[in-house]
Amino acid sequence: MKRRRLLALTVALLGGCSDLPGATGPRTPPTPSEPTAAPTRSLRVTDLGVEEADGGHLRVIATVRNGTDAQRTRTLRIRVRAGEARTERRRDVAVAGGAQRDIVFDFIDVQYGDFSGNGSLNSGWV
């Protein structure tokens, strides 16, 4: 009787001590006809710059690059936070294939001084 308990206890304790390899990878690997790499994005923002415009407001300059061979058009959104104020601008952007261009966003309601002290900005495609 004590042997059975000892055997059951030993199996329970050593059950997790196996060094057999566990399953890794996908259950069904991709077939050769399926793409495995992420597709190249058509438009991407490569640089965001800020400057003070003539009226003292914030100006954001987004450099957009087209990594494809054909012209692409998308809507770019720039969000700005300066203190408690949050605002955004959207603009349709068309870039020729293999080219890049600068897109200017004027935030007339945001003073450059307010933004430069504690502001933040981000970009995204809509």
mmCIF file with all atom_site columns, C-alpha atoms in Angstrom:
data_model
loop_
_atom_site.group_PDB
_atom_site.id
_atom_site.type_symbol
_atom_site.label_atom_id
_atom_site.label_alt_id
_atom_site.label_comp_id
_atom_site.label_asym_id
_atom_site.label_entity_id
_atom_site.label_seq_id
_atom_site.pdbx_PDB_ins_code
_atom_site.Cartn_x
_atom_site.Cartn_y
_atom_site.Cartn_z
_atom_site.occupancy
_atom_site.B_iso_or_equiv
_atom_site.pdbx_formal_charge
_atom_site.auth_seq_id
_atom_site.auth_comp_id
_atom_site.auth_asym_id
_atom_site.auth_atom_id
_atom_site.pdbx_PDB_model_num
ATOM 1   C CA . MET A 1 1   ? 0.000  0.000  0.000   1.00 0.00 ? 1   MET A CA 1
ATOM 2   C CA . LYS A 1 2   ? 2.832  2.370  0.883   1.00 0.00 ? 2   LYS A CA 1
ATOM 3   C CA . ARG A 1 3   ? 4.575  1.420  -2.369  1.00 0.00 ? 3   ARG A CA 1
ATOM 4   C CA . ARG A 1 4   ? 1.569  2.468  -4.403  1.00 0.00 ? 4   ARG A CA 1
ATOM 5   C CA . ARG A 1 5   ? 1.398  5.858  -2.676  1.00 0.00 ? 5   ARG A CA 1
ATOM 6   C CA . LEU A 1 6   ? 5.127  6.334  -3.059  1.00 0.00 ? 6   LEU A CA 1
ATOM 7   C CA . LEU A 1 7   ? 4.926  5.368  -6.731  1.00 0.00 ? 7   LEU A CA 1
ATOM 8   C CA . ALA A 1 8   ? 1.984  7.752  -7.369  1.00 0.00 ? 8   ALA A CA 1
ATOM 9   C CA . LEU A 1 9   ? 3.770  10.565 -5.532  1.00 0.00 ? 9   LEU A CA 1
ATOM 10  C CA . THR A 1 10  ? 6.984  9.960  -7.470  1.00 0.00 ? 10  THR A CA 1
ATOM 11  C CA . VAL A 1 11  ? 5.170  9.994  -10.827 1.00 0.00 ? 11  VAL A CA 1
ATOM 12  C CA . ALA A 1 12  ? 3.357  13.208 -9.871  1.00 0.00 ? 12  ALA A CA 1
ATOM 13  C CA . LEU A 1 13  ? 6.553  14.938 -8.736  1.00 0.00 ? 13  LEU A CA 1
ATOM 14  C CA . LEU A 1 14  ? 8.707  13.832 -11.654 1.00 0.00 ? 14  LEU A CA 1
ATOM 15  C CA . GLY A 1 15  ? 6.027  14.349 -14.285 1.00 0.00 ? 15  GLY A CA 1
ATOM 16  C CA . GLY A 1 16  ? 7.136  17.937 -14.954 1.00 0.00 ? 16  GLY A CA 1
ATOM 17  C CA . CYS A 1 17  ? 10.854 17.121 -14.996 1.00 0.00 ? 17  CYS A CA 1
ATOM 18  C CA . SER A 1 18  ? 10.937 15.676 -18.485 1.00 0.00 ? 18  SER A CA 1
ATOM 19  C CA . ASP A 1 19  ? 13.318 17.311 -20.938 1.00 0.00 ? 19  ASP A CA 1
ATOM 20  C CA . LEU A 1 20  ? 11.401 16.181 -24.009 1.00 0.00 ? 20  LEU A CA 1
ATOM 21  C CA . PRO A 1 21  ? 10.953 19.017 -26.502 1.00 0.00 ? 21  PRO A CA 1
ATOM 22  C CA . GLY A 1 22  ? 7.552  20.691 -26.608 1.00 0.00 ? 22  GLY A CA 1
ATOM 23  C CA . ALA A 1 23  ? 5.653  21.706 -29.688 1.00 0.00 ? 23  ALA A CA 1
ATOM 24  C CA . THR A 1 24  ? 6.901  24.851 -31.438 1.00 0.00 ? 24  THR A CA 1
ATOM 25  C CA . GLY A 1 25  ? 5.812  26.761 -34.503 1.00 0.00 ? 25  GLY A CA 1
ATOM 26  C CA . PRO A 1 26  ? 2.479  26.883 -36.268 1.00 0.00 ? 26  PRO A CA 1
ATOM 27  C CA . ARG A 1 27  ? 0.218  23.844 -36.332 1.00 0.00 ? 27  ARG A CA 1
ATOM 28  C CA . THR A 1 28  ? -0.023 24.091 -40.104 1.00 0.00 ? 28  THR A CA 1
ATOM 29  C CA . PRO A 1 29  ? 3.003  25.647 -41.809 1.00 0.00 ? 29  PRO A CA 1
ATOM 30  C CA . PRO A 1 30  ? 2.366  27.870 -44.831 1.00 0.00 ? 30  PRO A CA 1
ATOM 31  C CA . THR A 1 31  ? 2.262  26.243 -48.215 1.00 0.00 ? 31  THR A CA 1
ATOM 32  C CA . PRO A 1 32  ? 4.846  27.406 -50.778 1.00 0.00 ? 32  PRO A CA 1
ATOM 33  C CA . SER A 1 33  ? 2.258  29.546 -52.564 1.00 0.00 ? 33  SER A CA 1
ATOM 34  C CA . GLU A 1 34  ? 1.422  31.584 -49.435 1.00 0.00 ? 34  GLU A CA 1
ATOM 35  C CA . PRO A 1 35  ? 3.381  34.783 -48.738 1.00 0.00 ? 35  PRO A CA 1
ATOM 36  C CA . THR A 1 36  ? 5.376  34.580 -45.525 1.00 0.00 ? 36  THR A CA 1
ATOM 37  C CA . ALA A 1 37  ? 6.755  38.127 -45.370 1.00 0.00 ? 37  ALA A CA 1
ATOM 38  C CA . ALA A 1 38  ? 4.734  41.216 -44.587 1.00 0.00 ? 38  ALA A CA 1
ATOM 39  C CA . PRO A 1 39  ? 3.852  43.196 -47.705 1.00 0.00 ? 39  PRO A CA 1
ATOM 40  C CA . THR A 1 40  ? 5.703  46.425 -48.403 1.00 0.00 ? 40  THR A CA 1
ATOM 41  C CA . ARG A 1 41  ? 3.657  49.380 -47.247 1.00 0.00 ? 41  ARG A CA 1
ATOM 42  C CA . SER A 1 42  ? 2.731  51.737 -50.008 1.00 0.00 ? 42  SER A CA 1
ATOM 43  C CA . LEU A 1 43  ? 3.199  55.050 -48.157 1.00 0.00 ? 43  LEU A CA 1
ATOM 44  C CA . ARG A 1 44  ? 5.107  55.684 -44.949 1.00 0.00 ? 44  ARG A CA 1
ATOM 45  C CA . VAL A 1 45  ? 6.140  58.699 -42.934 1.00 0.00 ? 45  VAL A CA 1
ATOM 46  C CA . THR A 1 46  ? 9.935  58.777 -42.813 1.00 0.00 ? 46  THR A CA 1
ATOM 47  C CA . ASP A 1 47  ? 10.363 62.038 -40.869 1.00 0.00 ? 47  ASP A CA 1
ATOM 48  C CA . LEU A 1 48  ? 8.318  64.468 -38.766 1.00 0.00 ? 48  LEU A CA 1
ATOM 49  C CA . GLY A 1 49  ? 9.656  67.964 -38.240 1.00 0.00 ? 49  GLY A CA 1
ATOM 50  C CA . VAL A 1 50  ? 8.260  70.897 -36.270 1.00 0.00 ? 50  VAL A CA 1
ATOM 51  C CA . GLU A 1 51  ? 8.897  74.612 -36.667 1.00 0.00 ? 51  GLU A CA 1
ATOM 52  C CA . GLU A 1 52  ? 7.438  77.943 -35.680 1.00 0.00 ? 52  GLU A CA 1
ATOM 53  C CA . ALA A 1 53  ? 5.362  79.480 -38.458 1.00 0.00 ? 53  ALA A CA 1
ATOM 54  C CA . ASP A 1 54  ? 5.260  83.225 -39.200 1.00 0.00 ? 54  ASP A CA 1
ATOM 55  C CA . GLY A 1 55  ? 2.245  83.781 -36.940 1.00 0.00 ? 55  GLY A CA 1
ATOM 56  C CA . GLY A 1 56  ? 3.880  81.986 -34.000 1.00 0.00 ? 56  GLY A CA 1
ATOM 57  C CA . HIS A 1 57  ? 1.780  78.845 -34.410 1.00 0.00 ? 57  HIS A CA 1
ATOM 58  C CA . LEU A 1 58  ? 2.983  75.267 -34.796 1.00 0.00 ? 58  LEU A CA 1
ATOM 59  C CA . ARG A 1 59  ? 3.860  73.878 -38.224 1.00 0.00 ? 59  ARG A CA 1
ATOM 60  C CA . VAL A 1 60  ? 4.470  70.151 -38.707 1.00 0.00 ? 60  VAL A CA 1
ATOM 61  C CA . ILE A 1 61  ? 6.302  68.897 -41.794 1.00 0.00 ? 61  ILE A CA 1
ATOM 62  C CA . ALA A 1 62  ? 5.825  65.210 -42.608 1.00 0.00 ? 62  ALA A CA 1
ATOM 63  C CA . THR A 1 63  ? 8.096  63.546 -45.147 1.00 0.00 ? 63  THR A CA 1
ATOM 64  C CA . VAL A 1 64  ? 6.150  60.790 -46.902 1.00 0.00 ? 64  VAL A CA 1
ATOM 65  C CA . ARG A 1 65  ? 7.838  58.120 -49.034 1.00 0.00 ? 65  ARG A CA 1
ATOM 66  C CA . ASN A 1 66  ? 6.222  55.797 -51.568 1.00 0.00 ? 66  ASN A CA 1
ATOM 67  C CA . GLY A 1 67  ? 8.047  52.450 -51.692 1.00 0.00 ? 67  GLY A CA 1
ATOM 68  C CA . THR A 1 68  ? 6.097  51.113 -54.667 1.00 0.00 ? 68  THR A CA 1
ATOM 69  C CA . ASP A 1 69  ? 6.369  51.736 -58.414 1.00 0.00 ? 69  ASP A CA 1
ATOM 70  C CA . ALA A 1 70  ? 2.889  53.247 -58.778 1.00 0.00 ? 70  ALA A CA 1
ATOM 71  C CA . GLN A 1 71  ? 1.393  56.477 -57.477 1.00 0.00 ? 71  GLN A CA 1
ATOM 72  C CA . ARG A 1 72  ? -0.412 55.997 -54.159 1.00 0.00 ? 72  ARG A CA 1
ATOM 73  C CA . THR A 1 73  ? -2.909 58.163 -52.289 1.00 0.00 ? 73  THR A CA 1
ATOM 74  C CA . ARG A 1 74  ? -3.852 57.865 -48.613 1.00 0.00 ? 74  ARG A CA 1
ATOM 75  C CA . THR A 1 75  ? -5.125 60.123 -45.849 1.00 0.00 ? 75  THR A CA 1
ATOM 76  C CA . LEU A 1 76  ? -2.463 61.152 -43.339 1.00 0.00 ? 76  LEU A CA 1
ATOM 77  C CA . ARG A 1 77  ? -3.485 62.185 -39.826 1.00 0.00 ? 77  ARG A CA 1
ATOM 78  C CA . ILE A 1 78  ? -1.237 64.220 -37.521 1.00 0.00 ? 78  ILE A CA 1
ATOM 79  C CA . ARG A 1 79  ? -2.220 64.459 -33.845 1.00 0.00 ? 79  ARG A CA 1
ATOM 80  C CA . VAL A 1 80  ? -0.753 67.143 -31.583 1.00 0.00 ? 80  VAL A CA 1
ATOM 81  C CA . ARG A 1 81  ? -0.904 67.548 -27.824 1.00 0.00 ? 81  ARG A CA 1
ATOM 82  C CA . ALA A 1 82  ? 0.251  70.746 -26.132 1.00 0.00 ? 82  ALA A CA 1
ATOM 83  C CA . GLY A 1 83  ? -0.509 70.777 -22.413 1.00 0.00 ? 83  GLY A CA 1
ATOM 84  C CA . GLU A 1 84  ? -4.150 69.746 -22.053 1.00 0.00 ? 84  GLU A CA 1
ATOM 85  C CA . ALA A 1 85  ? -5.095 70.748 -25.613 1.00 0.00 ? 85  ALA A CA 1
ATOM 86  C CA . ARG A 1 86  ? -5.337 68.014 -28.236 1.00 0.00 ? 86  ARG A CA 1
ATOM 87  C CA . THR A 1 87  ? -5.995 68.549 -31.919 1.00 0.00 ? 87  THR A CA 1
ATOM 88  C CA . GLU A 1 88  ? -5.510 66.786 -35.233 1.00 0.00 ? 88  GLU A CA 1
ATOM 89  C CA . ARG A 1 89  ? -5.359 67.526 -38.939 1.00 0.00 ? 89  ARG A CA 1
ATOM 90  C CA . ARG A 1 90  ? -5.985 65.208 -41.889 1.00 0.00 ? 90  ARG A CA 1
ATOM 91  C CA . ARG A 1 91  ? -4.873 65.553 -45.468 1.00 0.00 ? 91  ARG A CA 1
ATOM 92  C CA . ASP A 1 92  ? -5.061 63.354 -48.565 1.00 0.00 ? 92  ASP A CA 1
ATOM 93  C CA . VAL A 1 93  ? -1.524 62.661 -49.740 1.00 0.00 ? 93  VAL A CA 1
ATOM 94  C CA . ALA A 1 94  ? -0.580 61.529 -53.258 1.00 0.00 ? 94  ALA A CA 1
ATOM 95  C CA . VAL A 1 95  ? 3.017  60.482 -53.913 1.00 0.00 ? 95  VAL A CA 1
ATOM 96  C CA . ALA A 1 96  ? 4.434  59.248 -57.213 1.00 0.00 ? 96  ALA A CA 1
ATOM 97  C CA . GLY A 1 97  ? 5.997  55.798 -57.357 1.00 0.00 ? 97  GLY A CA 1
ATOM 98  C CA . GLY A 1 98  ? 9.474  55.621 -55.835 1.00 0.00 ? 98  GLY A CA 1
ATOM 99  C CA . ALA A 1 99  ? 9.307  59.266 -54.724 1.00 0.00 ? 99  ALA A CA 1
ATOM 100 C CA . GLN A 1 100 ? 8.927  61.225 -51.524 1.00 0.00 ? 100 GLN A CA 1
ATOM 101 C CA . ARG A 1 101 ? 7.420  64.588 -50.668 1.00 0.00 ? 101 ARG A CA 1
ATOM 102 C CA . ASP A 1 102 ? 6.977  66.915 -47.732 1.00 0.00 ? 102 ASP A CA 1
ATOM 103 C CA . ILE A 1 103 ? 3.455  67.627 -46.486 1.00 0.00 ? 103 ILE A CA 1
ATOM 104 C CA . VAL A 1 104 ? 2.895  70.744 -44.335 1.00 0.00 ? 104 VAL A CA 1
ATOM 105 C CA . PHE A 1 105 ? 0.299  70.851 -41.555 1.00 0.00 ? 105 PHE A CA 1
ATOM 106 C CA . ASP A 1 106 ? -0.395 74.224 -39.918 1.00 0.00 ? 106 ASP A CA 1
ATOM 107 C CA . PHE A 1 107 ? -1.897 74.088 -36.422 1.00 0.00 ? 107 PHE A CA 1
ATOM 108 C CA . ILE A 1 108 ? -3.074 77.703 -36.107 1.00 0.00 ? 108 ILE A CA 1
ATOM 109 C CA . ASP A 1 109 ? -4.782 77.006 -32.773 1.00 0.00 ? 109 ASP A CA 1
ATOM 110 C CA . VAL A 1 110 ? -1.533 75.674 -31.180 1.00 0.00 ? 110 VAL A CA 1
ATOM 111 C CA . GLN A 1 111 ? 1.225  78.142 -30.321 1.00 0.00 ? 111 GLN A CA 1
ATOM 112 C CA . TYR A 1 112 ? 4.741  76.883 -31.011 1.00 0.00 ? 112 TYR A CA 1
ATOM 113 C CA . GLY A 1 113 ? 5.882  77.969 -27.536 1.00 0.00 ? 113 GLY A CA 1
ATOM 114 C CA . ASP A 1 114 ? 3.154  75.891 -25.876 1.00 0.00 ? 114 ASP A CA 1
ATOM 115 C CA . PHE A 1 115 ? 4.101  72.839 -27.942 1.00 0.00 ? 115 PHE A CA 1
ATOM 116 C CA . SER A 1 116 ? 7.876  73.120 -27.582 1.00 0.00 ? 116 SER A CA 1
ATOM 117 C CA . GLY A 1 117 ? 7.652  73.099 -23.767 1.00 0.00 ? 117 GLY A CA 1
ATOM 118 C CA . ASN A 1 118 ? 5.655  69.913 -23.221 1.00 0.00 ? 118 ASN A CA 1
ATOM 119 C CA . GLY A 1 119 ? 3.964  68.857 -26.456 1.00 0.00 ? 119 GLY A CA 1
ATOM 120 C CA . SER A 1 120 ? 3.910  65.629 -28.421 1.00 0.00 ? 120 SER A CA 1
ATOM 121 C CA . LEU A 1 121 ? 2.826  64.552 -31.867 1.00 0.00 ? 121 LEU A CA 1
ATOM 122 C CA . ASN A 1 122 ? 2.219  61.370 -33.797 1.00 0.00 ? 122 ASN A CA 1
ATOM 123 C CA . SER A 1 123 ? 1.197  60.365 -37.291 1.00 0.00 ? 123 SER A CA 1
ATOM 124 C CA . GLY A 1 124 ? -1.066 57.680 -38.654 1.00 0.00 ? 124 GLY A CA 1
ATOM 125 C CA . TRP A 1 125 ? -2.906 56.636 -41.777 1.00 0.00 ? 125 TRP A CA 1
ATOM 126 C CA . VAL A 1 126 ? -6.675 56.726 -41.892 1.00 0.00 ? 126 VAL A CA 1
#
